[in-house]
Coordinates of C-alpha atoms in Angstrom, one line a residue:
M1 CA -1.7 -27.8 -41.5
D2 CA -1.6 -24.3 -40.2
E3 CA -3.3 -22.8 -43.3
F4 CA -6.2 -25.3 -42.8
E5 CA -6.5 -24.3 -39.1
Y6 CA -6.7 -20.7 -40.3
V7 CA -9.5 -21.7 -42.7
W8 CA -11.4 -23.4 -39.9
E9 CA -11.0 -20.3 -37.6
Q10 CA -12.4 -18.2 -40.4
V11 CA -15.3 -20.6 -40.9
L12 CA -16.1 -20.5 -37.2
E13 CA -16.0 -16.7 -37.2
N14 CA -18.5 -16.7 -40.1
L15 CA -20.8 -19.2 -38.3
Q16 CA -20.7 -17.2 -35.1
N17 CA -21.8 -14.1 -37.0
T18 CA -24.5 -16.1 -38.9
F19 CA -26.3 -18.1 -36.1
D20 CA -27.8 -17.3 -32.8
S21 CA -25.3 -17.6 -29.9
E22 CA -27.3 -20.6 -28.5
I23 CA -26.8 -22.6 -31.7
F24 CA -23.2 -21.6 -32.0
E25 CA -22.3 -22.4 -28.4
E26 CA -24.2 -25.7 -28.5
L27 CA -23.0 -27.1 -31.8
F28 CA -19.8 -25.4 -32.9
E29 CA -18.0 -24.2 -29.8
P30 CA -17.3 -27.8 -28.5
L31 CA -15.7 -28.9 -31.7
S32 CA -11.9 -29.6 -31.9
G33 CA -9.6 -27.9 -34.3
V34 CA -8.5 -29.5 -37.6
V35 CA -6.9 -32.8 -36.4
K36 CA -6.2 -34.3 -39.7
V37 CA -6.1 -33.4 -43.4
F38 CA -6.4 -36.3 -45.9
D39 CA -7.6 -36.6 -49.5
N40 CA -8.7 -32.9 -49.5
Y41 CA -10.9 -33.4 -46.4
L42 CA -10.3 -31.5 -43.2
Y43 CA -11.2 -33.7 -40.2
V44 CA -12.8 -32.1 -37.1
V45 CA -13.8 -34.2 -34.0
A46 CA -17.3 -33.8 -32.6
P47 CA -17.7 -34.5 -28.9
S48 CA -21.0 -36.5 -29.3
P49 CA -23.0 -38.3 -31.9
Y50 CA -25.8 -35.8 -31.4
I51 CA -23.6 -32.8 -32.4
Q52 CA -22.0 -34.8 -35.2
S53 CA -25.4 -35.7 -36.6
R54 CA -26.9 -32.2 -36.4
I55 CA -23.9 -30.6 -38.2
N56 CA -23.7 -33.2 -40.9
K57 CA -27.5 -33.1 -41.6
L58 CA -28.1 -29.4 -41.3
Y59 CA -25.0 -27.4 -41.7
L60 CA -22.3 -29.4 -43.6
S61 CA -23.0 -28.0 -47.1
N62 CA -23.0 -24.4 -45.7
I63 CA -19.7 -25.0 -43.9
N64 CA -18.1 -26.5 -47.1
S65 CA -19.3 -23.5 -49.1
I66 CA -17.9 -21.0 -46.7
A67 CA -14.6 -22.9 -46.6
Q68 CA -14.3 -23.0 -50.4
N69 CA -14.9 -19.3 -50.6
I70 CA -12.0 -18.7 -48.2
Y71 CA -9.6 -21.3 -49.6
K72 CA -9.4 -21.0 -53.4
K73 CA -6.2 -23.0 -54.0
N74 CA -7.9 -26.4 -54.2
K75 CA -11.2 -28.1 -53.6
I76 CA -11.7 -28.9 -49.9
G77 CA -14.4 -30.2 -47.6
F78 CA -15.0 -31.0 -44.0
K79 CA -15.6 -34.3 -42.3
F80 CA -17.1 -34.1 -38.7
V81 CA -16.2 -37.4 -37.0
L82 CA -16.2 -38.9 -33.6
K83 CA -12.9 -39.7 -31.9
E84 CA -13.5 -43.5 -32.2
E85 CA -14.4 -43.2 -35.9
L86 CA -11.2 -41.4 -36.5
E87 CA -9.2 -44.0 -34.7
E88 CA -10.9 -46.8 -36.7
E89 CA -10.2 -45.1 -40.0
E90 CA -6.6 -44.6 -39.0
A91 CA -6.3 -48.4 -38.2
K92 CA -8.0 -49.4 -41.5
T93 CA -6.1 -47.2 -43.9
N94 CA -2.8 -47.2 -42.0
E95 CA -2.6 -43.7 -43.4
N96 CA -1.0 -41.8 -40.5
T97 CA -1.3 -38.1 -41.4
F98 CA -0.9 -37.0 -37.8
I99 CA 2.4 -35.5 -36.6
N100 CA 3.0 -37.3 -33.4
K101 CA 4.1 -34.3 -31.6
Y102 CA 3.4 -35.4 -28.0
R103 CA 5.8 -37.6 -26.0
A104 CA 4.9 -39.6 -23.0
G105 CA 3.6 -37.3 -20.2
D106 CA 1.9 -34.9 -22.7
I107 CA 5.2 -33.1 -23.5
N108 CA 5.1 -31.3 -26.8
A109 CA 8.2 -32.5 -28.7
N110 CA 8.2 -29.2 -30.7
L111 CA 9.0 -27.2 -27.6
S112 CA 12.8 -27.5 -27.4
F113 CA 15.7 -25.4 -26.4
K114 CA 16.7 -25.3 -30.1
N115 CA 13.7 -23.3 -31.1
F116 CA 13.5 -21.1 -28.0
V117 CA 14.5 -17.6 -29.0
V118 CA 16.8 -16.1 -26.5
G119 CA 17.0 -12.4 -25.7
K120 CA 17.7 -10.0 -22.8
S121 CA 14.3 -10.7 -21.3
N122 CA 14.8 -14.5 -20.9
R123 CA 18.6 -15.2 -21.2
F124 CA 19.2 -16.0 -17.5
A125 CA 16.1 -18.2 -17.4
F126 CA 17.2 -20.0 -20.5
Q127 CA 20.8 -20.6 -19.3
M128 CA 19.7 -21.9 -16.0
A129 CA 17.0 -24.1 -17.6
L130 CA 19.8 -25.7 -19.7
K131 CA 21.8 -26.4 -16.5
V132 CA 18.8 -28.0 -14.8
A133 CA 18.1 -30.1 -17.8
D134 CA 21.7 -31.3 -18.0
Q135 CA 21.8 -32.2 -14.3
P136 CA 18.2 -32.8 -13.1
G137 CA 17.9 -32.9 -9.3
A138 CA 21.3 -31.4 -8.7
V139 CA 21.5 -27.8 -9.9
A140 CA 18.2 -26.1 -8.7
N141 CA 15.4 -28.0 -7.1
P142 CA 12.7 -26.8 -7.5
F143 CA 13.3 -24.6 -10.6
Y144 CA 10.6 -21.9 -10.5
I145 CA 9.9 -19.8 -13.6
F146 CA 7.5 -16.8 -13.4
G147 CA 6.3 -14.2 -15.8
D148 CA 3.2 -12.9 -17.5
V149 CA 1.0 -14.9 -19.8
G150 CA 2.4 -15.9 -23.2
L151 CA 6.1 -15.1 -22.6
G152 CA 7.4 -18.7 -23.0
K153 CA 7.3 -20.2 -19.5
T154 CA 5.7 -23.4 -20.7
H155 CA 8.0 -23.6 -23.7
L156 CA 11.1 -23.4 -21.4
M157 CA 9.6 -25.9 -18.9
Q158 CA 8.8 -28.5 -21.7
A159 CA 12.2 -27.9 -23.3
I160 CA 13.7 -29.2 -20.0
G161 CA 11.6 -32.3 -20.2
N162 CA 12.4 -32.9 -23.9
Y163 CA 16.2 -32.4 -23.3
I164 CA 16.0 -35.0 -20.4
L165 CA 14.1 -37.5 -22.6
D166 CA 16.4 -37.0 -25.5
D167 CA 19.3 -38.0 -23.2
N168 CA 17.4 -41.0 -21.8
I169 CA 14.0 -42.0 -23.1
E170 CA 13.4 -44.2 -20.1
T171 CA 13.3 -41.3 -17.7
K172 CA 9.8 -40.8 -16.3
V173 CA 8.9 -37.2 -17.1
L174 CA 5.4 -35.9 -16.2
Y175 CA 4.1 -32.6 -17.4
Q176 CA 0.8 -31.3 -16.0
K177 CA -1.1 -28.1 -15.5
A178 CA -1.9 -27.5 -11.9
S179 CA -5.6 -27.5 -12.7
D180 CA -5.1 -31.1 -14.0
F181 CA -3.3 -32.1 -10.8
L182 CA -6.3 -30.7 -8.9
E183 CA -8.7 -32.7 -11.1
V184 CA -6.8 -35.9 -10.6
Y185 CA -6.6 -35.4 -6.9
V186 CA -10.4 -34.8 -6.5
S187 CA -11.1 -37.8 -8.7
K188 CA -8.9 -40.1 -6.8
V189 CA -10.2 -38.9 -3.4
S190 CA -13.9 -39.4 -4.5
S191 CA -13.2 -42.9 -5.8
N192 CA -11.0 -43.8 -2.8
Q193 CA -8.0 -44.4 -5.0
M194 CA -5.3 -42.4 -3.2
E195 CA -2.8 -45.3 -3.6
D196 CA -3.0 -44.9 -7.3
F197 CA -2.6 -41.1 -6.9
N198 CA 0.6 -41.6 -4.9
E199 CA 1.9 -44.1 -7.3
Q200 CA 1.2 -41.8 -10.3
Y201 CA 3.2 -38.8 -8.8
R202 CA 5.8 -40.4 -6.6
S203 CA 7.1 -42.7 -9.3
V204 CA 8.2 -39.9 -11.6
D205 CA 11.8 -38.8 -12.1
V206 CA 10.9 -35.3 -13.3
L207 CA 7.7 -33.4 -12.4
L208 CA 6.7 -30.4 -14.5
I209 CA 3.8 -28.4 -13.1
D210 CA 2.5 -25.5 -15.1
D211 CA 0.6 -22.5 -13.6
I212 CA 1.0 -23.5 -9.9
Q213 CA -1.0 -20.4 -8.9
Q214 CA -4.1 -22.4 -9.9
L215 CA -3.8 -24.2 -6.6
S216 CA -4.6 -21.0 -4.7
D217 CA -7.5 -21.5 -2.2
K218 CA -7.3 -25.3 -2.7
K219 CA -6.0 -26.3 0.8
N220 CA -6.4 -30.1 0.6
T221 CA -4.9 -30.2 -2.9
Q222 CA -2.0 -28.0 -1.7
M223 CA -1.4 -30.4 1.2
E224 CA -1.2 -33.4 -1.2
F225 CA 1.1 -31.4 -3.5
F226 CA 3.3 -30.6 -0.5
K227 CA 3.6 -34.3 0.3
V228 CA 4.5 -35.1 -3.4
F229 CA 6.9 -32.2 -3.5
D230 CA 8.7 -33.3 -0.3
Y231 CA 8.8 -36.9 -1.4
L232 CA 10.4 -36.2 -4.8
T233 CA 12.9 -33.5 -3.6
N234 CA 14.1 -35.8 -0.8
K235 CA 14.9 -38.4 -3.5
N236 CA 16.6 -35.7 -5.7
K237 CA 13.9 -35.9 -8.3
Q238 CA 13.7 -32.7 -10.4
I239 CA 10.6 -30.4 -10.0
V240 CA 10.0 -27.5 -12.3
L241 CA 7.2 -25.0 -11.7
T242 CA 5.8 -22.1 -13.6
S243 CA 3.6 -19.3 -12.3
D244 CA 2.4 -15.8 -13.3
K245 CA 4.0 -14.3 -10.2
P246 CA 6.9 -14.8 -7.8
A247 CA 6.3 -17.4 -5.1
N248 CA 6.1 -14.8 -2.4
E249 CA 3.3 -13.1 -4.2
L250 CA 1.1 -16.2 -4.5
K251 CA -2.2 -15.6 -2.8
N252 CA -3.9 -18.1 -0.5
M253 CA -1.1 -20.6 -0.8
M254 CA 0.4 -22.5 2.2
S255 CA 3.5 -20.7 3.5
R256 CA 5.3 -24.1 3.8
L257 CA 4.8 -24.5 0.0
T258 CA 5.8 -21.0 -1.0
S259 CA 8.9 -21.2 1.1
R260 CA 9.9 -24.5 -0.6
F261 CA 9.2 -23.0 -4.0
Q262 CA 12.0 -20.5 -3.2
Q263 CA 14.5 -23.0 -1.8
G264 CA 15.8 -23.9 -5.3
L265 CA 16.1 -21.2 -7.9
V266 CA 13.6 -18.6 -9.0
V267 CA 14.0 -17.0 -12.5
D268 CA 11.7 -14.6 -14.4
I269 CA 10.8 -14.1 -18.0
S270 CA 9.9 -10.5 -18.9
V271 CA 8.4 -8.8 -21.9
P272 CA 10.8 -9.0 -24.9
D273 CA 12.0 -5.7 -26.5
L274 CA 11.4 -4.9 -30.2
E275 CA 14.6 -6.5 -31.5
H276 CA 13.9 -9.7 -29.6
R277 CA 10.2 -9.8 -30.9
V278 CA 11.4 -9.4 -34.5
E279 CA 13.9 -12.3 -33.9
I280 CA 11.0 -14.4 -32.5
L281 CA 9.1 -13.8 -35.7
R282 CA 12.0 -14.7 -37.9
K283 CA 12.4 -18.0 -36.0
K284 CA 8.7 -18.7 -36.3
L285 CA 8.8 -18.0 -40.0
L286 CA 11.7 -20.3 -40.5
L287 CA 10.1 -23.1 -38.6
E288 CA 6.5 -22.9 -39.9
A289 CA 6.7 -21.3 -43.3
P290 CA 10.3 -21.6 -44.6
E291 CA 9.0 -21.0 -48.2
S292 CA 8.0 -17.5 -47.1
V293 CA 11.3 -16.4 -45.6
G294 CA 12.6 -14.6 -48.6
K295 CA 9.2 -13.0 -49.3
V296 CA 8.8 -11.3 -45.9
E297 CA 10.8 -8.1 -45.5
D298 CA 12.1 -7.0 -42.0
E299 CA 9.7 -4.0 -42.3
V300 CA 6.7 -6.4 -42.1
L301 CA 8.1 -8.2 -39.1
E302 CA 8.9 -4.9 -37.4
F303 CA 5.4 -3.6 -38.1
I304 CA 3.8 -6.7 -36.5
A305 CA 6.2 -6.6 -33.5
S306 CA 5.4 -2.9 -32.9
Y307 CA 1.7 -3.7 -32.2
F308 CA 2.0 -7.1 -30.4
T309 CA 4.3 -6.3 -27.6
T310 CA 3.4 -8.2 -24.4
N311 CA 2.4 -11.8 -25.5
I312 CA 4.5 -14.0 -27.7
R313 CA 1.5 -16.2 -28.6
E314 CA -0.4 -13.1 -29.8
L315 CA 2.7 -12.0 -31.7
E316 CA 3.1 -15.4 -33.5
G317 CA -0.6 -15.6 -34.1
A318 CA -0.5 -12.2 -35.8
L319 CA 2.3 -13.4 -38.1
K320 CA 0.2 -16.5 -39.0
R321 CA -2.8 -14.4 -39.8
V322 CA -0.7 -12.1 -42.1
L323 CA 0.9 -15.1 -43.9
Y324 CA -2.4 -16.9 -44.6
Y325 CA -4.3 -13.8 -45.4
C326 CA -1.8 -12.9 -48.1
M327 CA -1.5 -16.5 -49.4
I328 CA -5.3 -17.1 -49.6
S329 CA -5.8 -13.6 -51.2
N330 CA -2.8 -14.2 -53.5
I331 CA -1.3 -10.9 -52.6
P332 CA 2.4 -10.0 -51.7
I333 CA 3.4 -9.8 -48.0
T334 CA 3.9 -6.1 -47.6
V335 CA 3.4 -3.7 -44.7
E336 CA 0.2 -2.4 -46.3
N337 CA -1.2 -5.9 -46.7
A338 CA -0.1 -6.9 -43.2
E339 CA -2.0 -3.8 -41.9
E340 CA -5.0 -4.9 -43.8
A341 CA -4.8 -8.4 -42.5
L342 CA -4.4 -7.3 -38.9
E343 CA -6.8 -4.4 -39.0
P344 CA -9.5 -6.0 -36.7
L345 CA -6.9 -7.0 -34.2
I346 CA -5.1 -3.7 -34.2
K347 CA -8.3 -1.8 -33.9
T348 CA -9.3 -3.9 -30.9
K349 CA -5.9 -3.4 -29.3
K350 CA -6.0 0.4 -29.8
N351 CA -9.5 0.7 -28.3
T352 CA -8.6 -1.5 -25.3
S353 CA -5.4 0.4 -24.8
S354 CA -7.1 3.7 -25.0
V355 CA -9.8 2.7 -22.5
S356 CA -7.3 1.3 -20.1
E357 CA -5.1 4.3 -20.2
N358 CA -8.0 6.6 -19.5
D359 CA -9.1 4.4 -16.6
Y360 CA -5.6 4.4 -15.1
D361 CA -5.4 8.2 -15.5
K362 CA -8.7 8.4 -13.7
V363 CA -7.4 6.5 -10.7
L364 CA -4.4 8.9 -10.5
S365 CA -6.4 12.1 -10.9
V366 CA -9.2 11.1 -8.4
T367 CA -6.6 9.9 -5.8
A368 CA -4.5 13.1 -6.3
D369 CA -7.6 15.3 -6.0
Y370 CA -8.8 13.6 -2.8
Y371 CA -5.4 14.3 -1.1
G372 CA -4.9 17.7 -2.6
V373 CA -1.7 16.9 -4.5
S374 CA -0.9 17.1 -8.2
V375 CA -0.8 14.0 -10.5
H376 CA 2.8 15.1 -11.3
D377 CA 3.8 14.8 -7.7
L378 CA 1.7 11.6 -7.2
I379 CA 3.7 9.8 -9.9
G380 CA 7.0 11.6 -9.3
T381 CA 10.1 10.7 -7.4
S382 CA 9.6 12.7 -4.2
R383 CA 9.5 10.6 -1.0
K384 CA 7.8 13.3 1.1
A385 CA 5.1 11.7 3.3
V386 CA 2.4 14.0 1.7
Y387 CA 2.9 12.2 -1.6
T388 CA 3.8 8.7 -0.4
L389 CA 0.4 7.6 1.0
P390 CA -1.7 8.7 -2.0
R391 CA 0.9 7.1 -4.3
H392 CA 0.6 3.8 -2.5
I393 CA -3.2 4.0 -2.6
A394 CA -3.2 4.7 -6.3
M395 CA -0.9 1.7 -6.9
Y396 CA -3.1 -0.5 -4.7
L397 CA -6.3 0.6 -6.5
I398 CA -4.9 0.0 -10.0
K399 CA -3.8 -3.5 -8.9
M400 CA -7.1 -4.3 -7.3
K401 CA -9.3 -3.0 -10.2
Y402 CA -7.2 -4.1 -13.2
N403 CA -4.9 -6.8 -11.8
L404 CA -2.0 -5.5 -13.9
P405 CA 1.5 -6.9 -13.4
F406 CA 3.5 -5.0 -10.7
K407 CA 6.1 -4.1 -13.3
T408 CA 3.4 -2.5 -15.5
I409 CA 2.0 -0.5 -12.6
G410 CA 5.5 0.7 -11.8
S411 CA 5.8 2.1 -15.3
F412 CA 3.0 4.6 -14.5
F413 CA 4.9 5.8 -11.5
S414 CA 8.2 7.0 -13.0
N415 CA 9.3 3.5 -13.9
R416 CA 9.5 2.2 -10.4
D417 CA 10.7 -1.3 -9.8
H418 CA 8.0 -4.1 -9.4
S419 CA 9.2 -4.8 -5.9
T420 CA 8.4 -1.1 -4.9
V421 CA 4.8 -1.6 -6.2
L422 CA 4.5 -4.9 -4.4
S423 CA 5.6 -3.4 -1.2
A424 CA 3.2 -0.5 -1.5
V425 CA 0.2 -2.8 -2.3
T426 CA 1.1 -5.1 0.6
K427 CA 1.4 -2.2 3.0
I428 CA -2.0 -0.8 2.1
E429 CA -3.6 -4.3 2.4
E430 CA -2.1 -4.7 5.9
S431 CA -3.1 -1.1 7.0
K432 CA -6.7 -1.6 5.8
K433 CA -7.1 -4.2 8.5
Y434 CA -7.0 -1.6 11.3
D435 CA -6.9 1.9 9.8
S436 CA -10.5 3.2 9.5
E437 CA -9.4 6.5 8.1
L438 CA -7.6 4.7 5.3
N439 CA -10.6 2.6 4.6
M440 CA -12.8 5.7 4.4
A441 CA -10.4 7.3 1.9
I442 CA -10.3 4.2 -0.3
E443 CA -14.1 3.9 -0.3
H444 CA -14.5 7.5 -1.2
I445 CA -12.0 7.3 -4.1
T446 CA -13.6 4.0 -5.3
R447 CA -17.1 5.6 -5.4
K448 CA -15.7 8.4 -7.4
L449 CA -14.1 6.0 -9.9
D450 CA -17.3 4.0 -10.3
N451 CA -19.4 7.1 -11.1

């Protein structure tokens, strides 16, 4: 299935380069991925009869031609269908080619502890997640997992849900993104169905809420979540939360919520090192392309892992691209061919990295210049007052302008701990409320940076 998803991605890329942005955004952007492959046809769901009709009448032959040029192994074609048509066809033929990978509560059955790759960056989080899954409601409630995007928080959260369901399929486990919780709440309030809302959330045994930071600034929704949270924890029902930052760093979140988020156990997942990333790629290869295991040398995996360092989804996506690029082109999987397959992505990453580093350097140099100190002293280890304030301002400006993780910012300043950067940023934010001289300095530096 993955190879056909890759073909569809390449078709979309071709269409985006061929047609005006208005046509692409109207007709092709709303389409689903490949949801089914049957009898050499790749099924894609259109969101409306209008879009389906337009594509089938005007663009289908062009799409099939592009696809066939990309995929040379067999003859293939696309079918653009409506959701109800797909369901009817499934019922008629009884030909179930879908992998039913979602359990009740939208939990992905593929996200298990068994296929979670453990390393130094996530070992403690993994070990505690296992304990929580083994004794829901008893070990750590809530269980709060934080870390940057794409490091495996959702995988670990859903692994807990799958473990619990494997033990007892009757357990009511609900997984939801915080944005979906918000949507449900708004819908129930507007339709005066809060009893249904309460029944939906208070009847569960395990509540898994992903990206809790998405409730920031949503005071009414936060209040309702607080009520659900209190109700479930008082009944020893397990709650698991994920976020991109520690609870005490959540902005515009009720203090009564953030304090409760910390009453259980808080664990973090950090960026995996090279050895761990290579192991992740080995596992991905074994799970999704076992026939390729003997054909991919460690040098290829190390090459991929050396470029895609901070996001596991990007890392795994790069591996897929290499596999299908080599397979479709009928060439061996070597470092040279991997580099060829990944050239557009690597080029983009290099450009982005270069621009970013220059920008961060500019913050350091402009700040140092304003205060008459050297960049060396600004990022150095001296705690003299003459260096401390400009150092804190530089940390604050990098955070405000680029919203980098505190740990990453710390790496620019002699590998300082993320808590040191957090403290510096918080101190500047508080001082700005009453210190006019500080505000003038920050405004002057900001103007220089924008020139």
